Short mmCIF file of C-alpha atoms and ligand atoms in Angstrom, two decimals:
data_model
loop_
_atom_site.label_atom_id
_atom_site.label_comp_id
_atom_site.label_asym_id
_atom_site.label_seq_id
_atom_site.Cartn_x
_atom_site.Cartn_y
_atom_site.Cartn_z
CA MET K 1 16.08 12.83 12.64
CA PRO K 2 12.45 14.64 12.07
CA ILE K 3 9.86 12.05 11.23
CA PRO K 4 8.95 12.03 7.16
CA LEU K 5 5.62 12.81 6.53
CA SER K 6 3.83 10.71 3.73
CA LEU K 7 0.43 12.27 2.28
CA TYR K 8 -2.53 8.97 1.07
CA ILE K 9 -5.06 10.13 -0.44
CA HIS K 10 -8.32 7.61 -1.09
CA ILE K 11 -10.31 7.94 -4.50
CA PRO K 12 -13.26 5.29 -3.58
CA TRP K 13 -15.16 4.49 -6.78
CA CYS K 14 -14.44 1.35 -9.36
CA LEU K 15 -15.85 0.28 -12.36
CA LYS K 16 -16.80 -2.92 -10.65
CA LYS K 17 -16.11 -4.65 -7.27
CA CYS K 18 -14.50 -7.10 -7.18
CA PRO K 19 -15.11 -10.53 -5.30
CA TYR K 20 -12.31 -10.61 -3.34
CA CYS K 21 -11.56 -6.90 -2.47
CA ASP K 22 -12.77 -5.85 0.80
CA PHE K 23 -10.95 -2.10 0.83
CA TYR K 24 -13.31 0.50 1.43
CA SER K 25 -14.98 1.60 -2.63
CA ILE K 26 -17.96 1.53 -4.53
CA GLN K 27 -18.96 0.72 -8.03
CA VAL K 28 -19.46 3.80 -10.28
CA HIS K 29 -22.92 5.05 -11.81
CA GLN K 30 -23.25 7.20 -14.06
CA ASP K 31 -24.54 9.68 -11.71
CA ASN K 32 -22.64 8.64 -8.21
CA PHE K 33 -19.03 10.09 -9.37
CA TYR K 34 -19.38 13.23 -8.00
CA GLU K 35 -15.74 13.94 -9.24
CA ASP K 36 -15.13 17.68 -9.06
CA GLN K 37 -17.33 17.83 -5.69
CA TYR K 38 -14.60 15.49 -4.11
CA ILE K 39 -11.43 16.57 -5.77
CA LYS K 40 -12.84 20.14 -4.11
CA ALA K 41 -13.60 18.23 -0.89
CA LEU K 42 -10.35 16.60 -0.50
CA VAL K 43 -8.58 20.22 -0.92
CA GLN K 44 -10.33 21.88 2.30
CA ASP K 45 -9.60 17.47 4.17
CA PHE K 46 -6.12 18.48 3.66
CA GLU K 47 -6.21 21.93 4.86
CA THR K 48 -8.39 20.43 7.85
CA ASP K 49 -5.87 18.35 8.24
CA LEU K 50 -2.40 20.48 8.05
CA HIS K 51 -2.40 21.94 11.59
CA ASN K 52 -2.09 18.78 12.51
CA VAL K 53 2.00 18.95 10.54
CA GLU K 54 3.06 22.69 11.09
CA GLN K 55 5.71 23.46 8.89
CA ARG K 56 6.92 19.86 7.59
CA THR K 57 7.66 18.86 4.00
CA LEU K 58 5.92 15.84 2.38
CA THR K 59 8.22 12.71 0.99
CA SER K 60 5.71 10.95 -0.69
CA ILE K 61 1.82 11.19 -2.21
CA PHE K 62 0.33 8.09 -3.04
CA ILE K 63 -3.63 8.38 -4.78
CA GLY K 64 -5.09 5.20 -4.02
CA GLY K 65 -8.21 3.66 -4.07
CA GLY K 66 -10.70 2.20 -5.28
CA THR K 67 -9.48 3.51 -8.53
CA PRO K 68 -7.75 6.75 -9.06
CA SER K 69 -7.24 6.61 -12.70
CA LEU K 70 -11.10 6.97 -13.40
CA LEU K 71 -10.01 10.63 -12.70
CA SER K 72 -9.31 13.00 -15.11
CA PRO K 73 -5.52 14.41 -15.50
CA GLN K 74 -6.81 17.49 -15.26
CA SER K 75 -8.54 16.80 -11.25
CA VAL K 76 -5.07 15.08 -10.52
CA GLU K 77 -3.37 18.18 -11.43
CA TYR K 78 -5.80 20.54 -9.66
CA LEU K 79 -5.27 18.28 -6.62
CA LEU K 80 -1.66 18.54 -6.36
CA ASN K 81 -1.41 22.01 -7.59
CA GLU K 82 -3.82 22.72 -4.40
CA ILE K 83 -1.61 20.64 -1.73
CA HIS K 84 1.46 21.97 -2.81
CA LYS K 85 0.23 25.57 -2.67
CA ARG K 86 -0.50 24.49 1.36
CA ILE K 87 2.44 21.99 2.11
CA SER K 88 6.35 21.81 1.00
CA PHE K 89 7.13 18.82 -0.84
CA GLN K 90 10.82 17.47 -0.57
CA LYS K 91 12.91 18.16 -3.76
CA ASP K 92 12.93 14.30 -5.32
CA ILE K 93 9.02 13.44 -4.26
CA GLU K 94 7.27 10.19 -4.94
CA ILE K 95 3.75 11.00 -6.76
CA SER K 96 2.30 7.75 -7.04
CA LEU K 97 -1.21 6.74 -8.65
CA GLU K 98 -2.58 3.46 -8.69
CA ALA K 99 -4.23 2.55 -11.98
CA ASN K 100 -6.16 -0.38 -13.57
CA PRO K 101 -5.76 -2.00 -16.99
CA GLY K 102 -8.98 -1.34 -18.27
CA THR K 103 -9.23 2.66 -17.32
CA VAL K 104 -6.54 4.14 -18.89
CA GLU K 105 -5.20 4.84 -22.49
CA GLN K 106 -1.78 6.33 -23.76
CA GLN K 107 -3.15 10.18 -23.63
CA ARG K 108 -4.29 9.73 -20.01
CA PHE K 109 -1.12 8.07 -18.78
CA VAL K 110 1.01 11.44 -20.66
CA ASP K 111 -1.69 13.39 -18.83
CA PHE K 112 -1.22 11.76 -15.12
CA ARG K 113 2.77 12.61 -15.62
CA ILE K 114 2.11 15.66 -17.06
CA ALA K 115 -0.05 16.05 -13.96
CA GLY K 116 3.11 15.27 -12.28
CA ILE K 117 2.38 11.69 -11.11
CA ASN K 118 6.30 9.97 -11.47
CA ARG K 119 4.78 6.37 -10.73
CA LEU K 120 2.46 3.91 -11.72
CA SER K 121 1.08 0.80 -9.59
CA LEU K 122 -1.22 -1.48 -12.01
CA GLY K 123 -3.54 -3.80 -10.51
CA ILE K 124 -2.85 -6.40 -12.60
CA GLN K 125 -3.74 -9.52 -10.71
CA SER K 126 -2.83 -12.72 -13.09
CA PHE K 127 -2.27 -12.46 -16.99
CA GLN K 128 -4.48 -15.72 -17.57
CA ASP K 129 -7.62 -14.59 -18.59
CA ASP K 130 -9.56 -17.98 -16.57
CA LYS K 131 -8.13 -16.02 -13.87
CA LEU K 132 -8.83 -12.78 -14.02
CA LYS K 133 -12.30 -13.64 -14.67
CA LYS K 134 -13.07 -15.95 -11.37
CA LEU K 135 -11.63 -12.89 -10.07
CA GLY K 136 -14.21 -10.97 -11.37
CA ARG K 137 -11.50 -8.12 -13.09
CA ILE K 138 -12.47 -6.03 -15.67
CA HIS K 139 -9.68 -6.47 -18.04
CA GLN K 140 -7.86 -9.65 -19.81
CA ALA K 141 -4.21 -10.80 -20.02
CA ASN K 142 -3.99 -8.22 -23.24
CA GLU K 143 -4.99 -4.76 -21.71
CA ALA K 144 -2.88 -5.47 -18.83
CA LYS K 145 -0.32 -6.27 -20.97
CA GLN K 146 -1.30 -3.03 -23.10
CA SER K 147 -1.05 -1.04 -19.71
CA ILE K 148 2.57 -1.54 -18.70
CA GLU K 149 3.49 -1.14 -22.39
CA ILE K 150 2.16 2.18 -22.56
CA ALA K 151 3.36 3.18 -18.80
CA LYS K 152 6.98 2.31 -20.25
CA SER K 153 6.84 3.85 -24.02
CA VAL K 154 4.97 7.77 -21.81
CA GLY K 155 8.41 7.24 -19.77
CA PHE K 156 7.63 6.03 -16.42
CA ASP K 157 10.19 4.54 -15.23
CA ARG K 158 9.35 3.93 -11.75
CA PHE K 159 6.54 1.36 -11.94
CA ASN K 160 4.85 -1.14 -9.41
CA LEU K 161 3.01 -4.43 -10.71
CA ASP K 162 0.52 -6.02 -8.58
CA LEU K 163 0.50 -9.61 -9.09
CA MET K 164 -1.21 -12.48 -7.14
CA TYR K 165 -1.02 -15.99 -6.32
CA GLY K 166 -3.18 -18.62 -4.27
CA LEU K 167 -6.02 -17.70 -6.90
CA PRO K 168 -8.74 -20.30 -7.61
CA THR K 169 -8.06 -22.70 -9.92
CA GLN K 170 -4.13 -21.93 -9.68
CA CYS K 171 -1.47 -24.38 -9.90
CA LEU K 172 2.11 -24.00 -9.36
CA LYS K 173 2.80 -23.89 -13.61
CA ASP K 174 0.04 -21.02 -13.20
CA ALA K 175 1.70 -18.78 -10.57
CA LEU K 176 5.67 -18.86 -11.88
CA TYR K 177 3.65 -18.12 -16.27
CA ASP K 178 2.23 -15.02 -13.89
CA LEU K 179 5.90 -13.99 -12.46
CA LYS K 180 7.73 -14.97 -16.02
CA THR K 181 5.20 -12.96 -17.89
CA ALA K 182 5.12 -9.91 -15.33
CA LEU K 183 9.06 -9.94 -15.26
CA SER K 184 9.20 -10.10 -19.35
CA PHE K 185 8.56 -6.39 -19.00
CA ASN K 186 11.47 -5.74 -16.72
CA PRO K 187 9.23 -3.66 -13.95
CA PRO K 188 11.77 -2.26 -11.54
CA HIS K 189 8.95 -3.11 -8.62
CA LEU K 190 6.46 -6.13 -8.29
CA SER K 191 3.93 -6.90 -5.19
CA TRP K 192 3.26 -10.32 -5.43
CA TYR K 193 0.33 -11.10 -2.52
CA GLN K 194 -1.10 -13.81 -1.22
CA LEU K 195 -5.00 -14.07 -2.17
CA THR K 196 -6.01 -13.37 1.24
CA LEU K 197 -10.31 -14.70 1.56
CA GLU K 198 -11.44 -11.86 3.39
CA GLN K 199 -14.51 -12.10 6.26
CA ASN K 200 -16.42 -9.15 4.53
CA THR K 201 -16.53 -9.84 0.50
CA PRO K 202 -18.78 -12.56 -1.55
CA PHE K 203 -15.20 -15.01 -1.19
CA GLY K 204 -15.05 -14.70 2.06
CA ARG K 205 -18.68 -15.76 2.16
CA HIS K 206 -18.58 -18.48 -0.54
CA PRO K 207 -14.87 -19.66 -0.09
CA PRO K 208 -13.34 -20.70 -4.34
CA GLN K 209 -11.41 -23.67 -4.17
CA THR K 210 -7.80 -22.39 -4.04
CA PRO K 211 -4.25 -24.34 -3.33
CA SER K 212 -3.57 -26.08 -0.51
CA GLU K 213 -0.67 -25.44 1.82
CA ASN K 214 1.31 -27.69 0.17
CA GLU K 215 1.18 -25.66 -3.06
CA LEU K 216 1.04 -22.13 -1.58
CA TRP K 217 4.81 -23.13 -0.26
CA ALA K 218 5.70 -24.10 -3.37
CA ILE K 219 4.49 -21.04 -5.43
CA GLN K 220 5.91 -18.62 -2.69
CA THR K 221 9.85 -20.56 -2.13
CA LYS K 222 9.62 -21.40 -6.42
CA GLY K 223 8.60 -17.61 -7.26
CA GLN K 224 11.01 -16.22 -4.54
CA THR K 225 13.62 -17.88 -6.37
CA LEU K 226 12.94 -16.63 -9.74
CA LEU K 227 12.69 -13.52 -8.99
CA HIS K 228 16.00 -13.33 -6.75
CA LYS K 229 18.02 -14.85 -9.83
CA ALA K 230 16.04 -11.46 -12.26
CA GLY K 231 17.83 -9.51 -9.57
CA TYR K 232 14.99 -8.51 -7.59
CA GLN K 233 15.38 -7.75 -3.62
CA HIS K 234 12.98 -9.29 -1.29
CA TYR K 235 12.17 -6.22 0.55
CA GLU K 236 8.77 -6.58 2.37
CA ILE K 237 6.94 -10.24 2.71
CA SER K 238 5.01 -9.53 -0.68
CA THR K 239 7.05 -7.11 -2.26
CA HIS K 240 10.38 -7.16 -4.45
CA SER K 241 12.32 -4.54 -6.53
CA LYS K 242 15.03 -3.81 -8.64
CA PRO K 243 17.78 -2.00 -5.67
CA GLY K 244 16.75 1.90 -5.32
CA TYR K 245 13.29 1.32 -6.98
CA GLN K 246 11.43 0.76 -3.13
CA CYS K 247 8.41 2.35 -2.50
CA LEU K 248 9.22 5.36 -0.86
CA HIS K 249 5.13 5.85 0.20
CA ASN K 250 4.90 2.37 1.78
CA MET K 251 9.17 2.15 3.47
CA ASN K 252 7.64 5.53 5.33
CA TYR K 253 4.81 3.10 6.50
CA TRP K 254 6.69 0.18 7.40
CA GLN K 255 9.14 2.58 9.39
CA PHE K 256 6.30 3.90 11.72
CA GLY K 257 6.90 7.22 9.55
CA ASP K 258 3.90 9.47 10.02
CA TYR K 259 1.49 10.07 7.20
CA LEU K 260 -1.89 12.61 6.64
CA GLY K 261 -4.96 10.16 4.62
CA ILE K 262 -7.52 12.25 3.05
CA GLY K 263 -10.45 10.72 1.30
CA ALA K 264 -13.84 8.95 2.29
CA GLY K 265 -12.25 5.44 3.81
CA ALA K 266 -8.21 6.87 4.48
CA HIS K 267 -7.04 6.46 7.26
CA GLY K 268 -3.56 8.73 8.82
CA LYS K 269 -1.20 8.71 11.71
CA PHE K 270 1.02 11.31 12.69
CA THR K 271 2.92 11.98 15.34
CA THR K 272 1.92 15.40 17.94
CA ASN K 273 3.94 18.79 16.53
CA ASN K 274 5.71 18.75 20.43
CA GLY K 275 6.32 15.18 19.56
CA GLN K 276 4.35 13.59 22.93
CA LYS K 277 1.64 11.79 21.34
CA ILE K 278 0.89 9.62 18.16
CA ILE K 279 -2.30 9.80 17.13
CA ARG K 280 -4.08 7.73 14.50
CA TYR K 281 -7.21 9.13 12.67
CA TYR K 282 -10.50 7.75 10.51
CA LYS K 283 -12.34 9.69 7.82
CA THR K 284 -15.99 8.62 7.42
CA THR K 285 -16.76 6.21 4.58
CA ASN K 286 -19.98 8.06 3.58
CA ILE K 287 -19.14 9.90 0.38
CA LYS K 288 -22.10 11.77 0.61
CA ASN K 289 -21.26 13.10 3.86
CA TYR K 290 -17.55 13.59 3.46
CA ILE K 291 -18.27 15.86 0.19
CA SER K 292 -20.80 18.30 1.89
CA ASN K 293 -18.23 18.54 5.25
CA HIS K 294 -20.77 16.50 7.68
CA SER K 295 -18.77 15.18 9.86
CA ARG K 296 -15.59 13.94 7.54
CA LEU K 297 -13.37 12.70 10.34
CA ASN K 298 -15.50 9.76 11.70
CA GLU K 299 -12.59 8.47 14.68
CA MET K 300 -9.12 9.94 16.13
CA LYS K 301 -7.55 8.74 19.22
CA THR K 302 -4.51 8.61 20.62
CA ILE K 303 -2.01 5.14 20.50
CA PRO K 304 -1.64 4.15 24.14
CA ALA K 305 1.86 4.10 24.65
CA ARG K 306 1.31 0.27 25.94
CA ASN K 307 0.71 -0.21 22.50
CA LEU K 308 3.16 1.41 20.51
CA PRO K 309 5.86 -1.31 20.86
CA ILE K 310 2.81 -4.43 18.92
CA GLU K 311 1.99 -1.22 16.31
CA PHE K 312 5.65 -0.70 15.76
CA MET K 313 6.81 -3.83 15.27
CA ILE K 314 3.40 -5.16 12.77
CA ASN K 315 5.51 -2.08 10.89
CA ALA K 316 9.10 -3.18 10.64
CA LEU K 317 9.16 -6.56 10.90
CA ARG K 318 7.43 -6.64 7.30
CA LEU K 319 10.56 -5.20 6.28
CA ILE K 320 12.72 -8.58 5.38
CA GLU K 321 16.13 -5.99 6.35
CA GLY K 322 14.65 -4.94 9.50
CA VAL K 323 15.39 -1.71 10.96
CA PRO K 324 18.41 0.04 12.58
CA ALA K 325 17.24 -0.31 16.55
CA LEU K 326 17.63 3.15 16.75
CA LEU K 327 14.93 3.44 14.78
CA PHE K 328 12.46 2.67 17.93
CA ARG K 329 13.17 5.59 20.26
CA GLU K 330 12.92 8.16 16.93
CA ARG K 331 9.45 7.05 15.77
CA THR K 332 7.86 5.72 19.24
CA GLY K 333 9.59 7.79 21.59
CA LEU K 334 10.23 5.43 23.79
CA ASN K 335 12.82 3.80 25.36
CA ILE K 336 14.24 0.20 23.74
CA LYS K 337 14.59 -1.06 27.42
CA SER K 338 11.20 -1.24 27.71
CA ILE K 339 10.89 -3.82 24.98
CA SER K 340 14.34 -5.18 26.14
CA SER K 341 12.81 -8.44 27.46
CA ALA K 342 10.24 -8.91 24.94
CA LEU K 343 13.64 -8.31 22.16
CA GLN K 344 15.34 -10.84 24.38
CA GLN K 345 12.77 -13.22 24.32
CA ALA K 346 12.58 -13.45 20.68
CA ARG K 347 16.57 -13.98 19.99
CA GLU K 348 16.46 -16.33 22.09
CA ARG K 349 13.69 -18.36 19.90
CA ASN K 350 15.64 -17.54 17.28
CA LEU K 351 12.86 -15.29 15.54
CA LEU K 352 14.94 -12.58 15.79
CA ASP K 353 17.69 -11.49 14.61
CA LYS K 354 20.72 -11.82 17.08
CA ASN K 355 22.63 -8.60 16.03
CA LYS K 356 21.66 -5.61 18.54
CA LYS K 357 22.00 -2.87 16.03
CA PHE K 358 19.04 -4.29 13.77
CA ILE K 359 15.85 -4.78 14.55
CA LYS K 360 15.42 -8.09 11.87
CA THR K 361 13.28 -11.37 11.47
CA THR K 362 15.47 -14.67 10.71
CA ALA K 363 14.32 -16.44 8.00
CA LEU K 364 12.28 -18.56 10.73
CA GLY K 365 11.07 -15.20 12.28
CA GLN K 366 9.56 -14.91 8.90
CA ARG K 367 7.91 -17.82 8.22
CA PHE K 368 6.17 -17.77 11.92
CA LEU K 369 6.04 -13.54 12.23
CA ASN K 370 2.79 -13.28 13.41
CA ASP K 371 4.10 -15.74 16.98
CA CYS K 372 7.22 -13.35 16.74
CA LEU K 373 4.55 -10.34 16.65
CA GLU K 374 2.86 -11.88 20.30
CA ILE K 375 5.90 -11.12 21.97
CA PHE K 376 5.36 -7.48 21.59
CA ILE K 377 1.77 -7.36 22.64
CA ALA K 378 1.30 -5.41 25.98
CA PRO K 379 0.48 -7.93 28.74
C1 SAM V 1 -6.20 -1.95 -3.18
S1 SAM V 1 -6.16 -2.88 -4.51
C2 SAM V 1 -6.58 -1.20 -5.38
C3 SAM V 1 -5.40 -1.38 -6.48
C4 SAM V 1 -6.54 -1.67 -7.99
N1 SAM V 1 -7.64 -0.85 -7.32
C5 SAM V 1 -6.43 -2.46 -8.63
O1 SAM V 1 -7.62 -3.62 -8.20
O2 SAM V 1 -6.18 -3.06 -9.62
C6 SAM V 1 -4.28 -2.56 -4.06
C7 SAM V 1 -4.29 -4.04 -4.26
O3 SAM V 1 -4.27 -4.38 -3.15
C8 SAM V 1 -4.48 -6.68 -3.84
N2 SAM V 1 -5.04 -6.99 -3.42
C9 SAM V 1 -6.80 -6.55 -2.96
N3 SAM V 1 -7.57 -7.59 -2.17
C10 SAM V 1 -6.69 -8.62 -1.97
C11 SAM V 1 -6.70 -9.36 -1.25
N4 SAM V 1 -8.37 -9.96 -0.39
N5 SAM V 1 -6.13 -10.29 -0.85
C12 SAM V 1 -4.85 -10.27 -1.97
N6 SAM V 1 -3.93 -8.66 -2.24
C13 SAM V 1 -5.37 -7.96 -2.27
C14 SAM V 1 -4.40 -6.10 -5.33
O4 SAM V 1 -3.08 -6.75 -6.32
C15 SAM V 1 -4.61 -5.11 -5.97
O5 SAM V 1 -3.70 -4.63 -6.76
S1 SF4 V 2 -9.41 -4.82 -5.80
FE1 SF4 V 2 -9.09 -2.73 -7.02
S2 SF4 V 2 -10.93 -2.61 -8.97
FE2 SF4 V 2 -11.17 -4.38 -7.56
S3 SF4 V 2 -12.98 -3.50 -5.87
FE3 SF4 V 2 -10.72 -3.82 -4.93
S4 SF4 V 2 -9.98 -1.30 -5.58
FE4 SF4 V 2 -11.88 -1.66 -6.81
#
């Protein structure tokens, strides 16, 4: 089976930086949003990357950020057309765009659809105004609700809501209120992330008071039960969907597929045309250099074979149902025998399921994922 190929496109601007976020983006000012130049640079960047994936077909595109909904639909349409001129798209290709409530209105959503976007991901985070304020968000709960209504009304049947829990001052009731409100819109896909206090962010430097371990556990277990009863499949650590609505783009990451990454701060991973090496690469985070083609590529390195097992597992074991054992060889080029003693150890410790046709965590393995992963780190 050929290794699926996706494309990630990074849009590194936001109206305001959120104090918890360490994704690469800068705050937009009147004179630092070089939309047209950036779009042209993206096309050039894509063209340069193309020789690494000759004759292959794209299965998904994800325009993420930052805040891609700051782009005009015309720019998105131009960009997708230019990409399509250079590579073939799988017939049912999934093309997602991340949108922030507060940056969208009805006509833009209509035009994004016309531009070729067929899946929207809305960064809701919470439906409570006091929580949104503490998170430094620019939108309020009513705008979040409006953006969902608009997405549905213009015909996006594939859309995702991003919610976070473990928020400052949040209690169990608050977290369940957010989930229930999300469910009232019947979203086909829901990402429910635990807030991480990332080191290089204002929240990392001055941590706000967040729920205790016990409260978090109650939020997780009660929240998951609620989602399960509402018909959602918990298919990845933080991700739930209605059957058939998994995010194909992220599935490709978790199944250790290939992806090109274009844009300032983007990264990619691909298997060489002869199948002998797996390469990771990173693009510069200097937007001006990126646009002027001054060292767009920051770093490119072959993943050493000894690191492939842990890299594969870090992704595959995020999936609740795991992956077929055969995928290990398909995606890493290594014989599964090379990890047989690690697999055995993880199974003996009840961290991995005993069924050898799959590589899949047990409930214990999910809870202590890091312990399970450690077993696959090269000595
Ligand atoms: C890369 S962000 C971009 C989405 C969009 N700009 C927005 O904020 O709505 C994608 C998602 O990651 C999640 N996220 C960002 N920082 C996080 C953090 N520190 N902890 C947990 N989730 C986080 C948020 O739910 C966010 O919607
Ligand atoms: S969370 Fe979203 S809007 Fe906030 S800074 Fe990060 S990418 Fe930008």
